[in-house]
Coordinates of C-alpha atoms in Angstrom, one line a residue:
Chain A
M1 CA 109.3 67.0 83.3
K2 CA 109.3 68.6 80.0
E3 CA 111.8 71.8 80.2
Y4 CA 114.7 72.4 81.9
S5 CA 116.5 76.2 82.7
V6 CA 118.5 78.3 84.5
A7 CA 118.0 80.9 86.7
L8 CA 120.4 83.8 88.3
S9 CA 120.5 87.0 90.1
D10 CA 122.2 89.8 88.3
E11 CA 124.6 89.5 90.6
T12 CA 126.0 85.8 90.3
Y13 CA 125.9 87.1 87.1
A14 CA 128.2 89.5 88.1
G15 CA 130.5 87.3 89.9
I16 CA 131.0 84.8 87.6
E17 CA 131.1 87.3 84.7
K18 CA 134.7 88.7 86.3
H19 CA 136.2 85.5 87.4
L20 CA 136.0 83.8 83.6
I21 CA 136.4 87.2 81.7
R22 CA 140.1 87.0 81.6
D23 CA 142.4 89.6 80.4
D24 CA 144.9 86.9 78.5
G25 CA 141.9 85.9 77.0
Q26 CA 142.0 81.5 78.7
E27 CA 139.2 79.8 79.1
D28 CA 138.2 79.5 82.9
L29 CA 136.2 77.8 84.9
L30 CA 134.5 77.4 88.0
F31 CA 131.8 75.4 90.8
A32 CA 128.8 76.7 92.3
F33 CA 125.8 74.9 93.9
Y34 CA 122.3 75.4 92.2
V35 CA 118.9 74.5 94.2
P36 CA 116.2 73.4 92.9
S37 CA 113.2 75.4 91.4
T38 CA 110.9 72.5 90.3
G39 CA 107.2 73.7 88.5
S40 CA 104.8 71.6 87.1
N41 CA 106.3 71.1 83.6
R42 CA 109.7 72.6 84.4
F43 CA 112.5 72.1 86.7
S44 CA 115.6 74.7 86.7
G45 CA 118.0 75.8 89.0
I46 CA 119.1 78.4 90.9
I47 CA 122.5 79.4 91.5
K48 CA 122.9 80.4 94.8
E49 CA 126.7 80.2 95.7
L50 CA 129.7 80.6 94.1
I51 CA 132.6 78.5 94.9
L52 CA 136.0 80.4 93.0
P53 CA 139.2 78.0 92.3
K54 CA 142.0 78.9 95.2
K55 CA 145.1 79.2 93.4
G56 CA 146.4 75.8 91.7
E57 CA 143.1 74.6 91.7
R58 CA 142.4 74.3 88.4
I59 CA 145.1 74.1 85.1
L60 CA 145.2 76.9 82.3
H61 CA 147.0 75.0 79.2
G62 CA 144.6 76.6 76.6
D63 CA 141.8 74.5 77.7
V64 CA 141.4 74.7 81.5
S65 CA 140.7 71.3 83.8
F66 CA 140.0 71.0 87.5
T67 CA 141.8 69.9 90.5
S68 CA 141.1 67.0 92.4
D69 CA 141.7 69.3 95.5
Y70 CA 138.8 71.8 93.9
F71 CA 136.7 68.9 93.0
D72 CA 137.2 67.5 97.1
R73 CA 136.3 71.2 98.6
V74 CA 133.3 71.5 96.9
I75 CA 132.1 67.8 98.0
D76 CA 133.3 69.0 101.8
M77 CA 131.2 72.4 101.4
H78 CA 128.6 70.1 99.6
L79 CA 128.0 67.4 102.7
Q80 CA 128.4 70.9 105.0
N81 CA 124.8 71.8 103.3
P82 CA 123.8 69.2 101.2
A83 CA 120.5 70.0 99.7
R84 CA 121.8 71.6 96.7
G85 CA 123.0 70.8 93.3
I86 CA 126.3 70.8 92.0
A87 CA 127.4 72.7 88.5
L88 CA 130.4 72.8 86.7
I89 CA 130.7 76.6 84.8
H90 CA 132.9 77.4 82.6
I91 CA 134.0 79.7 79.6
H92 CA 134.2 79.5 75.7
P93 CA 136.4 82.5 75.0
M94 CA 134.8 83.5 71.5
G95 CA 131.6 82.0 72.3
E96 CA 128.3 84.5 71.1
Q97 CA 125.1 83.3 71.6
W98 CA 123.9 79.5 72.8
Q99 CA 126.1 77.1 73.0
E100 CA 126.0 73.6 71.9
L101 CA 128.4 71.1 74.3
S102 CA 132.1 70.3 72.5
Y103 CA 133.3 67.0 72.5
N104 CA 135.5 67.7 75.0
D105 CA 133.2 69.8 76.8
H106 CA 130.8 66.7 76.6
V107 CA 133.5 64.0 78.0
A108 CA 134.9 66.3 80.7
E109 CA 130.9 66.5 82.0
Q110 CA 130.2 63.5 81.5
G111 CA 132.8 62.2 83.5
M112 CA 132.0 63.3 86.6
A113 CA 127.7 63.4 86.1
G114 CA 127.6 59.6 87.7
A115 CA 129.4 60.6 90.9
V116 CA 128.1 63.9 91.2
H117 CA 124.4 62.5 91.1
A118 CA 125.3 59.5 93.2
L119 CA 126.8 62.6 96.0
T120 CA 123.7 65.0 95.8
K121 CA 120.9 63.5 94.6
L122 CA 120.5 65.4 91.2
P123 CA 121.7 66.0 88.1
L124 CA 124.9 67.8 87.3
L125 CA 124.4 71.7 86.2
G126 CA 127.2 72.2 83.5
I127 CA 127.1 75.8 81.9
T128 CA 128.5 77.3 79.5
F129 CA 129.0 81.8 79.6
A130 CA 130.4 82.3 76.5
G131 CA 132.6 85.2 76.6
I132 CA 131.4 87.7 73.6
T133 CA 128.0 88.0 74.2
G134 CA 127.9 86.9 78.0
A135 CA 125.1 84.1 76.6
I136 CA 124.0 81.6 79.0
S137 CA 123.4 77.6 78.0
A138 CA 123.3 75.2 80.4
R139 CA 122.4 71.2 80.8
F140 CA 121.6 68.7 83.3
W141 CA 123.1 65.5 83.0
K142 CA 120.4 62.6 84.1
K143 CA 121.1 58.4 83.0
K144 CA 119.0 57.6 80.3
D145 CA 119.1 54.2 78.6
G146 CA 122.2 53.5 80.9
E147 CA 124.2 56.5 80.0
W148 CA 124.7 59.7 81.0
T149 CA 122.8 61.7 79.3
P150 CA 122.7 65.9 78.4
H151 CA 119.3 67.3 79.2
H152 CA 119.3 71.0 77.5
C153 CA 118.0 73.9 79.2
H154 CA 115.0 75.3 77.3
N155 CA 116.8 79.1 78.9
T156 CA 118.5 80.7 80.7
R157 CA 117.7 83.4 83.0
T158 CA 119.2 85.8 84.7
V159 CA 116.8 88.2 86.9
G160 CA 117.5 92.3 88.3
K161 CA 115.9 95.1 87.5
A162 CA 116.3 93.6 83.6
L163 CA 115.7 90.0 82.5
D164 CA 118.2 88.5 79.7
V165 CA 117.4 85.3 79.1
S166 CA 118.8 83.2 76.5
Y167 CA 117.1 80.6 74.6
R168 CA 118.3 77.5 73.2
Q169 CA 116.2 77.4 70.3
L170 CA 113.8 80.7 69.1
T171 CA 110.3 80.2 67.6
E172 CA 110.4 82.5 64.6
S173 CA 108.0 85.8 64.1
D174 CA 105.6 85.7 61.4
E175 CA 107.0 88.2 59.6
E176 CA 103.5 89.1 57.4
Y177 CA 101.7 89.4 60.9
L178 CA 104.6 90.9 63.3
D179 CA 106.3 93.3 60.4
R180 CA 105.8 96.8 61.8
T181 CA 106.7 95.5 65.4
I182 CA 110.0 94.1 64.8
Q183 CA 110.6 97.5 62.4
A184 CA 109.5 99.6 66.0
W185 CA 111.6 97.4 68.3
G186 CA 113.6 95.6 66.2
N187 CA 113.8 91.2 65.7
T188 CA 116.5 90.3 68.9
L189 CA 114.5 92.1 71.4
H190 CA 111.4 90.6 69.4
S191 CA 112.8 86.8 69.8
K192 CA 113.0 87.3 73.6
I193 CA 110.1 88.3 74.0
I194 CA 108.4 86.6 72.6
N195 CA 109.8 84.1 73.6
A196 CA 109.0 83.6 76.6
R197 CA 106.3 81.5 79.2
V198 CA 103.9 84.3 80.3
G199 CA 101.6 84.1 83.6
I200 CA 98.8 86.2 83.8
V201 CA 96.5 85.4 87.2
G202 CA 93.7 86.8 87.3
L203 CA 92.0 88.0 83.9
G204 CA 89.3 90.0 84.6
S205 CA 89.4 94.1 83.9
V206 CA 93.8 94.6 83.6
G207 CA 94.2 91.1 82.7
S208 CA 92.0 89.9 79.7
I209 CA 93.3 93.5 78.7
V210 CA 97.5 92.1 79.0
A211 CA 96.7 89.0 77.3
E212 CA 95.5 90.5 74.2
G213 CA 97.9 92.7 74.7
L214 CA 101.1 89.9 74.9
A215 CA 99.0 88.2 71.8
R216 CA 99.3 90.9 69.4
M217 CA 102.9 91.3 70.2
G218 CA 103.6 87.7 69.7
I219 CA 103.5 86.0 73.0
H220 CA 102.7 82.9 72.8
K221 CA 103.1 80.6 75.9
F222 CA 100.4 81.3 78.4
V223 CA 99.6 79.9 81.8
L224 CA 96.4 81.6 82.7
V225 CA 94.9 81.8 85.8
D226 CA 91.4 82.7 87.5
G227 CA 88.3 80.8 89.4
D228 CA 85.6 83.4 88.2
E229 CA 83.2 83.1 85.8
I230 CA 82.3 86.1 84.3
K231 CA 79.2 88.0 85.3
K232 CA 77.1 90.7 83.9
V233 CA 79.0 93.5 86.2
N234 CA 82.3 92.6 84.1
L235 CA 81.2 92.9 80.8
D236 CA 81.7 97.4 81.5
R237 CA 85.9 96.2 81.5
T238 CA 86.5 92.8 80.8
I239 CA 87.9 92.9 77.3
N240 CA 86.3 90.1 74.7
S241 CA 83.9 89.0 76.8
T242 CA 80.3 89.0 75.9
R243 CA 76.4 89.2 77.3
K244 CA 76.4 85.0 76.3
D245 CA 79.2 84.2 78.4
V246 CA 77.6 86.0 81.6
I247 CA 74.4 83.4 80.3
D248 CA 77.0 79.8 79.5
R249 CA 78.7 81.1 82.5
R250 CA 82.1 80.8 81.1
K251 CA 84.5 81.2 83.5
K252 CA 87.2 83.4 83.0
V253 CA 90.0 82.1 81.8
S254 CA 87.9 79.9 79.0
V255 CA 87.1 83.9 77.6
A256 CA 90.7 84.9 77.4
R257 CA 92.2 81.3 75.8
D258 CA 89.3 81.7 73.6
A259 CA 90.7 85.5 72.5
I260 CA 94.1 84.5 72.4
L261 CA 93.6 81.9 70.1
E262 CA 92.0 84.5 67.7
S263 CA 94.2 87.2 68.3
A264 CA 97.5 85.4 68.5
T265 CA 100.0 86.6 65.9
T266 CA 102.4 83.4 66.1
A267 CA 101.6 80.6 65.1
D268 CA 102.0 77.2 68.2
V269 CA 99.8 79.1 70.6
Q270 CA 100.8 76.8 73.9
I271 CA 98.1 78.5 76.9
A272 CA 97.9 76.1 79.9
T273 CA 94.8 77.6 82.0
F274 CA 93.2 77.0 85.7
E275 CA 90.4 77.6 86.5
T276 CA 91.1 78.1 90.4
F277 CA 92.9 80.4 92.4
V278 CA 96.5 80.7 92.5
Q279 CA 96.9 79.3 95.9
E280 CA 95.5 76.2 94.2
H281 CA 98.6 73.5 93.8
E282 CA 98.4 73.0 90.3
A283 CA 98.2 76.6 89.5
Y284 CA 101.0 77.2 91.5
R285 CA 103.3 75.0 90.0
N286 CA 102.6 76.0 86.5
L287 CA 103.7 79.5 87.4
I288 CA 106.4 78.7 88.3
D289 CA 107.1 77.4 84.5
C290 CA 106.9 80.8 83.6
D291 CA 109.6 83.4 82.8
V292 CA 107.2 86.2 83.7
I293 CA 104.2 86.7 86.5
F294 CA 101.1 89.3 85.7
S295 CA 99.6 89.7 88.6
C296 CA 96.4 91.8 88.1
V297 CA 94.7 90.5 91.5
D298 CA 93.0 92.4 93.8
K299 CA 93.2 90.8 97.2
P300 CA 96.1 89.8 99.6
L301 CA 96.1 85.9 99.2
A302 CA 96.8 86.3 95.4
R303 CA 99.8 88.8 95.7
S304 CA 101.5 87.1 98.2
I305 CA 101.6 84.0 96.6
V306 CA 102.8 85.9 93.0
N307 CA 105.0 87.5 95.5
F308 CA 106.6 84.5 96.8
I309 CA 106.9 82.9 93.6
S310 CA 109.3 86.2 92.5
Y311 CA 111.8 86.2 94.6
A312 CA 112.0 82.5 96.3
H313 CA 111.7 81.0 92.3
L314 CA 113.6 84.5 90.5
I315 CA 110.1 85.5 88.3
P316 CA 109.8 88.7 87.8
V317 CA 106.4 89.9 88.6
I318 CA 104.7 92.6 86.8
D319 CA 101.5 93.9 89.4
G320 CA 99.0 96.7 89.0
G321 CA 96.1 98.2 90.8
I322 CA 93.8 100.8 90.7
N323 CA 91.7 103.5 93.4
C324 CA 88.9 105.3 92.2
S325 CA 87.8 108.2 94.8
K326 CA 84.7 109.9 94.9
K327 CA 83.3 113.5 95.9
D328 CA 80.8 114.1 98.8
N329 CA 79.0 114.6 95.9
D330 CA 78.8 111.4 93.7
T331 CA 81.5 112.5 91.5
L332 CA 84.9 111.3 90.9
R333 CA 87.7 113.1 92.4
S334 CA 90.6 111.0 91.1
A335 CA 91.7 107.4 89.7
D336 CA 95.1 106.4 90.5
W337 CA 96.5 103.4 88.9
G338 CA 100.0 102.4 89.8
V339 CA 102.3 99.2 88.4
F340 CA 105.2 97.8 90.5
V341 CA 107.9 95.0 89.3
T342 CA 109.2 92.7 91.7
S343 CA 113.0 91.3 91.2
P344 CA 116.1 91.0 92.8
G345 CA 117.4 94.5 93.7
R346 CA 113.4 95.7 93.5
A347 CA 111.0 96.4 96.3
C348 CA 108.9 93.6 96.5
L349 CA 105.0 93.8 96.7
E350 CA 104.7 94.1 100.4
C351 CA 107.0 96.6 101.3
I352 CA 105.9 99.0 98.4
G353 CA 102.8 98.5 99.9
Q354 CA 100.5 96.7 97.7
Y355 CA 99.0 94.3 100.4
N356 CA 99.2 93.9 104.4
L357 CA 100.8 90.6 105.6
G358 CA 97.8 90.6 108.5
D359 CA 95.1 90.7 105.7
V360 CA 96.8 87.8 103.7
Q361 CA 95.7 86.0 107.2
M362 CA 92.4 87.7 107.0
E363 CA 91.5 86.3 103.7
Q364 CA 93.2 82.5 104.7
E365 CA 90.9 82.3 107.6
G366 CA 87.6 83.1 104.9
L367 CA 86.8 86.7 106.5
L368 CA 87.2 89.0 103.4
D369 CA 85.0 86.4 101.7
D370 CA 82.5 86.5 104.5
P371 CA 79.7 89.4 103.7
N372 CA 79.0 90.2 106.6
Y373 CA 82.3 90.8 108.2
I374 CA 82.6 93.3 104.9
D375 CA 80.1 94.8 105.6
S376 CA 81.4 95.6 108.9
L377 CA 84.6 97.1 107.3
P378 CA 84.7 101.0 106.4
S379 CA 84.0 102.7 102.9
D380 CA 88.0 103.3 101.7
H381 CA 88.8 99.3 103.3
F382 CA 90.5 97.4 100.2
A383 CA 87.8 95.2 100.4
K384 CA 84.9 96.7 99.8
K385 CA 85.8 99.0 97.1
H386 CA 85.7 98.0 93.2
E387 CA 85.2 101.5 91.4
N388 CA 86.5 100.8 88.6
V389 CA 86.0 102.3 84.4
I390 CA 87.7 100.4 81.2
V391 CA 89.8 103.6 80.4
F392 CA 91.8 103.3 83.7
S393 CA 92.2 99.5 83.0
L394 CA 93.2 100.2 79.7
A395 CA 96.0 102.7 80.7
L396 CA 97.1 100.4 83.8
A397 CA 97.4 97.2 81.0
G398 CA 99.3 99.4 78.7
Q399 CA 101.9 100.3 81.5
E400 CA 102.0 96.7 82.8
L401 CA 102.8 95.4 79.1
L402 CA 105.2 98.6 78.7
A403 CA 107.2 96.9 82.3
F404 CA 107.3 93.8 80.9
V405 CA 108.7 95.3 77.3
N406 CA 111.3 97.0 79.8
L407 CA 112.0 94.1 82.0
F408 CA 113.6 92.3 78.6
G409 CA 115.1 95.6 77.0
R410 CA 118.3 97.0 77.9
L411 CA 117.2 99.7 75.0
S412 CA 118.6 102.9 75.9
G413 CA 117.2 104.5 78.3
T414 CA 115.2 101.7 79.7
S415 CA 113.6 102.7 83.2
A416 CA 115.1 100.6 85.5
D417 CA 112.2 101.9 87.8
N418 CA 110.2 99.6 89.9
Y419 CA 107.2 102.0 89.8
L420 CA 104.9 103.6 87.9
K421 CA 102.2 105.5 89.3
V422 CA 100.0 108.1 88.0
S423 CA 96.4 110.0 88.7
Y424 CA 93.8 111.1 86.8
P425 CA 92.5 113.8 86.2
S426 CA 95.5 115.5 87.3
N427 CA 97.7 113.8 84.7
Y428 CA 100.3 114.1 87.6
V429 CA 103.2 110.8 87.1
E430 CA 105.5 109.0 89.9
S431 CA 107.8 106.5 89.1
G432 CA 111.2 105.3 90.9
N433 CA 112.8 102.0 92.3
E434 CA 112.5 102.0 96.6
R435 CA 114.5 98.2 98.0
C436 CA 112.8 96.4 100.2
N437 CA 113.0 97.3 104.2
E438 CA 116.1 95.5 105.8
N439 CA 114.4 93.1 107.6
C440 CA 111.5 91.7 104.7
H441 CA 111.5 88.2 104.7
Y442 CA 111.4 88.2 100.7
L443 CA 115.1 89.3 101.1
N444 CA 115.7 85.7 103.6
I445 CA 113.6 83.3 100.8
L446 CA 115.4 85.2 97.1
G447 CA 116.8 82.5 95.5
M448 CA 115.7 79.2 97.7
G449 CA 113.6 77.7 95.2
D450 CA 111.9 74.1 96.9
L451 CA 114.2 74.6 99.9
I452 CA 111.4 76.7 101.2
S453 CA 108.1 75.6 101.5
P454 CA 105.2 77.3 99.7
P455 CA 102.7 79.3 101.0
I456 CA 100.3 76.6 100.4
Chain B
M1 CA 96.5 64.9 115.1
N2 CA 98.5 66.4 112.7
V3 CA 99.8 70.3 113.7
N4 CA 100.3 73.3 112.0
E5 CA 104.4 74.2 111.4
G6 CA 103.9 77.6 111.8
A7 CA 101.7 76.6 115.3
Q8 CA 104.1 74.7 116.2
A9 CA 106.4 77.2 115.7
F10 CA 104.3 79.8 117.9
A11 CA 104.0 77.5 120.4
D12 CA 107.7 76.8 120.8
Q13 CA 108.4 80.5 120.7
L14 CA 106.0 81.2 123.5
R15 CA 108.0 78.4 125.9
S16 CA 111.0 80.4 125.2
I17 CA 109.6 83.2 126.6
G18 CA 107.4 81.4 129.9
I19 CA 104.5 80.7 127.9
Q20 CA 103.0 77.2 128.0
S21 CA 100.2 77.0 125.7
S22 CA 98.2 73.8 123.9
I23 CA 97.7 73.7 120.2
K24 CA 93.7 72.7 119.1
H25 CA 92.4 71.9 116.4
Q26 CA 95.4 72.1 114.0
T27 CA 96.3 76.0 113.7
W28 CA 95.0 77.4 117.4
V29 CA 97.5 78.1 120.1
E30 CA 95.8 78.4 123.7
F31 CA 97.7 80.1 126.4
D32 CA 96.2 81.3 129.6
Y33 CA 96.6 85.1 129.2
V34 CA 96.4 88.3 132.2
V35 CA 96.0 91.5 130.2
E36 CA 99.1 93.8 131.6
G37 CA 97.8 97.2 130.7
G38 CA 94.6 99.0 129.9
K39 CA 91.1 99.1 130.9
F40 CA 91.2 95.1 131.5
A41 CA 95.0 94.7 132.9
G42 CA 94.8 92.5 135.8
T43 CA 91.9 90.3 133.6
S44 CA 92.7 86.5 133.3
V45 CA 91.2 85.1 129.6
K46 CA 92.0 82.4 128.0
M47 CA 94.2 83.2 125.1
A48 CA 93.8 81.7 121.3
I49 CA 95.6 82.4 118.3
N50 CA 95.0 81.3 114.9
V51 CA 98.5 80.7 113.5
P52 CA 99.4 80.4 109.4
N53 CA 101.1 77.5 108.4
N54 CA 104.3 79.7 107.2
F55 CA 104.1 81.7 110.2
P56 CA 106.5 83.5 111.0
A57 CA 106.4 84.4 106.9
T58 CA 103.0 85.4 107.8
P59 CA 101.9 86.3 111.2
P60 CA 98.3 85.8 112.6
S61 CA 95.1 88.0 111.6
G62 CA 94.4 88.6 115.4
I63 CA 93.5 87.4 119.0
N64 CA 90.8 85.3 120.3
F65 CA 90.1 84.7 123.7
S66 CA 87.3 84.0 126.2
P67 CA 85.4 85.2 127.9
R68 CA 83.5 88.3 125.9
L69 CA 84.7 91.7 127.6
M70 CA 83.2 93.9 125.1
P71 CA 79.8 94.4 123.5
Q72 CA 80.1 93.2 119.9
N73 CA 80.5 96.1 117.5
T74 CA 81.9 95.2 114.1
S75 CA 81.0 98.9 112.6
A76 CA 83.7 100.7 115.2
Q77 CA 87.6 100.6 114.8
H78 CA 89.7 99.8 117.4
P79 CA 90.1 100.1 120.1
Q80 CA 86.2 99.6 120.1
R81 CA 86.2 97.2 117.4
S82 CA 85.0 93.5 118.3
H83 CA 84.0 90.8 115.9
P84 CA 82.1 87.1 117.3
C85 CA 84.5 84.2 118.1
R86 CA 86.2 82.5 115.3
H87 CA 87.8 80.0 118.4
P88 CA 85.4 76.7 117.0
D89 CA 85.4 76.1 120.8
W90 CA 84.4 79.4 122.1
K91 CA 81.8 80.1 119.8
A92 CA 79.1 81.2 123.0
N93 CA 81.5 83.2 125.1
G94 CA 84.5 84.3 123.0
E95 CA 86.1 87.8 121.4
Y96 CA 87.7 88.4 118.2
W97 CA 89.9 91.2 117.5
S98 CA 90.8 91.6 113.6
R99 CA 93.9 93.6 113.8
P100 CA 96.4 92.4 112.1
H101 CA 99.9 93.4 112.4
S102 CA 100.7 96.1 109.9
T103 CA 104.9 96.3 110.1
W104 CA 105.1 92.4 110.0
N105 CA 107.3 92.7 106.9
S106 CA 109.3 95.6 109.0
E107 CA 109.8 93.9 112.3
G108 CA 113.3 92.7 112.8
N109 CA 112.3 89.7 114.6
K110 CA 109.4 87.9 113.3
N111 CA 108.9 86.0 116.5
A112 CA 106.0 85.2 119.0
Q113 CA 107.5 87.6 121.3
T114 CA 107.1 90.6 118.8
Y115 CA 103.5 89.1 118.3
M116 CA 103.2 89.0 121.9
A117 CA 104.3 92.3 122.7
F118 CA 102.5 94.1 119.2
V119 CA 99.0 91.7 121.6
R120 CA 99.9 94.0 124.4
Q121 CA 99.8 97.5 122.8
L122 CA 96.3 96.2 121.3
W123 CA 95.1 95.7 125.1
G124 CA 96.8 99.3 126.3
D125 CA 94.9 101.1 123.5
V126 CA 91.3 99.7 125.9
V127 CA 90.9 102.9 128.1

């Protein structure tokens, strides 16, 4: 693994914060269980269950330590449900940003790393909570050259209606390129945004514009997934595509990659491209490496897979769609587009109506690629509707990029809505925040990571 | 033969409601079925359901059965809509109803029993 990370829901974060922030300002600690979430290049621990200390199970003396009774209780709980790893979380009351290991913390965590690994077959996860800012820093303990060694996380992610990311090391912006952007929203937000790894599934009319916008905003780590080639019919909407791309039968991801490299405003651009679809294993695994995923697709199977990733692996997804309708006299009646953001506490793409589970299986069986079957469908069926104009794609992509900024924002007045719908030409705008229905499958798999079989 | 996990779960759940089935071609759960309602009430058919690997997260797309009971009509809507059978062994004399379960994700019990209630309703709609 090249990178390590930690993810937790904002609800879990609140539980940690409530326990660790003490009125007397002393240090404190707690244990937790984590679930592995394994991407192609990133191993994450999803904090799933907090094990708060009972009275007498830790000793507060300026520093803090735990008793063997507490650790024994954690072991007993693990034996009852052994597929999880163990995390030890403590606070540095005066900590501000990412906390490096102090000598005492190093000794304490290293001393238990071997026992935890022997029991769980998973590395001990050490977490430090910075008392001043609430930033979380973390490391997994693995054996290297015969010694238990900390493998520091690249970042930690608190996922809810906002995405709060702490990074160990930040790539600095080149202010010559991004001066106006940083002037607009400040360096703190900008640093968080540009250091995220962003997945884009679908590099067509909307995805190509999203990629261009992100590159110019300073984002420089991308995972691009699309199996389609540029065709003549795409040229009226797919930004940066040319007639030559059609003749050369270039893949959409290849065109988008070259465009990002040309437009990027941050150095050290990293782009992983997959000329396949999201249901292919490598593409799927690389998306689990991402901090945010844009879903710029129009079929139910791909949407259901990114929806699964969003909830099982706690990675927010920004999805969009455009629907044009015409009058009988062959003129445009309206164009409606919507942006939908998924994360814990918000409705998933299935519950909000972006796809139907029954259609997912139809696509898996090949029905939605069968011209005879598609011919038989009603004219308003989604599989037959491809009408679009670049101005609608530009509007939708712009709204998706704003939703992306809002995720990181926590700006005053930041919208927590999980959908925004716009109608043209009436300019009717609707926004709101829905939750999943109480029986939604995705609520049951929230943060289950590798414990739940992937839908591919 | 490797059996799809979803198909196995579906077959196990059918057994719990008294329906004995077999799994063919890894994903197809086959069983004898007597139509309970609608125009074909009382008719015996062989039913086959192609079950997704991640059932019950994803439901089947519809039902296949043999023998064919209705004329093929791919342009009509339910209950007249009927497609060529997709079961590998029944193409000559089978029928496929493409009827996605549109409210599956809001069902409290996502299991074969709930799916079969949906199937009963589909047959009952044919009058």
